[in-house]
């Protein structure tokens, strides 16, 4: 235990009130003295106000960062975005301070606030869940404390009011911010507490933490036990896309696509077939009614007399408190076929905060592939979003293999049910934590290697040790750090880094990425965790799922970036405090996804006491051309083509940009995805359309070249997309088999012709000597080849980023951040994420 750290910082933004508390920890008595507490009406501005308020409160209380032993955060339930703001910020602070992060219930904090106000008796907390729904939890307040009686759940406000009307409790106390909207529904069901007690307070958060500590559920001094990466929000429901998917899958009506030869298959019909197999040829997706018979057959083969029949399995689907997943054998190169054989399944029931595993079955021929583990993790992931916190199951007393699997997942035997199974065998009752799915943070292209005194990869330069021809700009402020080598833990064979050392974060869409760059413009690490598997079955990115996955992945991705950078520098460890700044994409993109990265980066910057740098995502794509080509510099014309953007930009200099033309509707990448979806080829569409286009005739179908002769540099992809979809539907209606390669090749040619023609015009109008690319579609081989030919004809230099740097990545954000650091372009901790970001406007 670090005796110099004796304070806990607690905060919550689950609703429109920011609650912050500072507490003094006493390990001997497991008590927390509230040193300071503040509550502020945020009104949807939590991300701009939270850290400035934390900084102000700590300063007023005289508590320094180095005295904080633990961070506690409200996990919800509440506003999804609000909960993620607090949690992402807390993860950043705890990671930078290297302390534990403990999540507490936002509703428990309300209950403890009422207890502190001397309220006693039965308490109902009803929090606003939007969509005319509420989060209701009942408590019992006694002199001993606040005791939770019911688990988290979500329910329609009207329906819950009916429940209350059926029970007589005139002395029931009622609190919660849902009263602001639905007071007329609940005022007759009990005694409404004063409005000041409706939301979490800093003191309430500290008391909730203390109760958890005394119950043995946490230890504020145990940083290893409370790794920030494992703290997750309480949602109590799936995303809208997942809920709609479950309802659709529960219907065995034949509309679940896969029949790509059908004459009347829409893009939405084919979306469910977008799941893809992994490298071992196994695809995972929620169980649908069309495969109930296969589940029942596999049940009979592996469960014997305890097998469920078709009716029992079918009855499970579509229930709000049930979660079922299936595994199929499939070709990893193609979307999941409707005929793919089922090789495994698992299901669970969420009740009172516990996931009860109902079934796990795997085809004996497909065992030893980790299928059961993945299925359990998928079921648990959904169950966690439905409010589950623990998991339980029964397993045959004689099934040592299954018991070993469950033990490896953290389950422990609690007891035995005698003669539980139909043949008289006993069942062991096991309980444990919810299995988790970890997004793998993998290298994104080449970075500097770890050989002493040597770096390699695109853009690599030799790095001089301190004191050997190193400029003043390359040396860290040793007075702040206590010596650069000491801070970095230099070893005798290590590479001495050129300052500044910056970690950059990218979370604008569905990739969680982090990179570390040094003052020699060497990317010491560049890693990315992709969510594509979670979005593929929907045929596109689901913003709410993207936000949820970012909050799960961001700690691990940043940790991996620091570890890889440390190895590159020959160090055993690289810490947040060793950095000179933290950078993050703040715009444009999916605002919910951006919020996670921005809140985390701000928390880490505050915790490490280093500057924050924000970066425009589009500018990052321009800078991606520096990766792998040291001498690239403006002026240049850039074609920026991605899933969300289609632009032609004139770069007069770094930071000096003029948008020459942009799409007036769909972006190029979006058009590729929609065409792939119409053809039933899966998501993402770019790679698979390119694959088929290489085998087809680009002149086979005369698709329109929209705005080719418009006289300006704008683009339009909507009409082309509609023309392709119409062609597909007409061919199906005529009973003709689709020539997928020709469709893909002709569509690609129509896109490329317009892109190249506009780029040629832009080069001639600006006189720029260089043409370069940016964005995910810049990896398209047909487009790259066409630009090569055009540049050769125009006599201009062509610069293209490495394929790994075309899509969203943090390396490009780090490149921008380095220039912004040198320019002193730092941002305040009140900075927020923005859905839009104009390249032409300095920031």
Tab-separated table of N, CA and C in Angstrom, residues 15 111 151 241 305 404 431 438 454-455 479 521 541 551 555 669 692 731 778 784 787 799:
chain	number	residue	atom	x	y	z
A	15	UNK	N	-26.626	11.494	-15.347
A	15	UNK	CA	-27.770	12.309	-15.758
A	15	UNK	C	-27.283	13.731	-15.978
A	111	UNK	N	-29.493	6.560	-3.369
A	111	UNK	CA	-30.032	5.975	-2.137
A	111	UNK	C	-29.206	6.389	-0.917
A	151	UNK	N	-32.794	-5.645	-8.353
A	151	UNK	CA	-31.702	-5.465	-9.306
A	151	UNK	C	-32.048	-4.379	-10.332
A	241	UNK	N	-30.492	-1.505	-32.506
A	241	UNK	CA	-30.217	-2.399	-33.632
A	241	UNK	C	-30.238	-3.857	-33.183
A	305	UNK	N	-30.980	-37.564	-22.508
A	305	UNK	CA	-32.372	-37.460	-22.060
A	305	UNK	C	-32.715	-36.088	-21.491
A	404	UNK	N	-13.704	-27.934	-15.807
A	404	UNK	CA	-12.399	-27.299	-16.008
A	404	UNK	C	-12.545	-26.035	-16.861
A	431	UNK	N	-20.765	-20.531	-9.845
A	431	UNK	CA	-21.027	-19.106	-10.040
A	431	UNK	C	-19.712	-18.383	-10.276
A	438	UNK	N	-12.563	-9.549	-25.455
A	438	UNK	CA	-11.530	-8.524	-25.550
A	438	UNK	C	-11.195	-8.277	-27.013
A	454	UNK	N	18.631	1.407	-33.243
A	454	UNK	CA	18.196	1.243	-34.637
A	454	UNK	C	16.681	1.314	-34.702
A	455	UNK	N	16.188	1.933	-35.747
A	455	UNK	CA	14.765	1.937	-36.011
A	455	UNK	C	14.549	1.534	-37.460
A	479	UNK	N	13.645	19.525	-15.614
A	479	UNK	CA	13.231	20.057	-14.323
A	479	UNK	C	11.834	19.573	-13.969
A	521	UNK	N	9.981	11.981	-35.504
A	521	UNK	CA	8.894	11.569	-36.405
A	521	UNK	C	8.900	10.065	-36.643
A	541	UNK	N	-21.906	0.250	-39.760
A	541	UNK	CA	-21.561	0.604	-38.388
A	541	UNK	C	-22.814	1.057	-37.627
A	551	UNK	N	-15.477	2.011	-25.263
A	551	UNK	CA	-15.272	2.102	-23.817
A	551	UNK	C	-14.671	0.812	-23.280
A	555	UNK	N	-8.648	1.188	-22.906
A	555	UNK	CA	-7.517	0.973	-21.985
A	555	UNK	C	-6.520	-0.024	-22.562
A	669	UNK	N	-17.065	5.470	-49.915
A	669	UNK	CA	-17.061	4.247	-49.117
A	669	UNK	C	-18.455	3.781	-48.771
A	692	UNK	N	-14.364	-9.004	-56.333
A	692	UNK	CA	-15.174	-9.444	-57.464
A	692	UNK	C	-14.907	-8.583	-58.708
A	731	UNK	N	-32.835	-7.420	-62.573
A	731	UNK	CA	-32.306	-8.718	-63.004
A	731	UNK	C	-32.971	-9.852	-62.230
A	778	UNK	N	-8.866	4.751	-50.299
A	778	UNK	CA	-7.561	4.918	-50.955
A	778	UNK	C	-6.822	3.599	-51.087
A	784	UNK	N	-6.244	3.153	-57.146
A	784	UNK	CA	-4.820	3.476	-57.057
A	784	UNK	C	-4.158	3.366	-58.434
A	787	UNK	N	-5.156	6.325	-60.616
A	787	UNK	CA	-4.443	7.543	-60.235
A	787	UNK	C	-2.983	7.492	-60.701
A	799	UNK	N	1.751	10.411	-54.514
A	799	UNK	CA	2.097	9.918	-53.184
A	799	UNK	C	0.877	9.198	-52.632
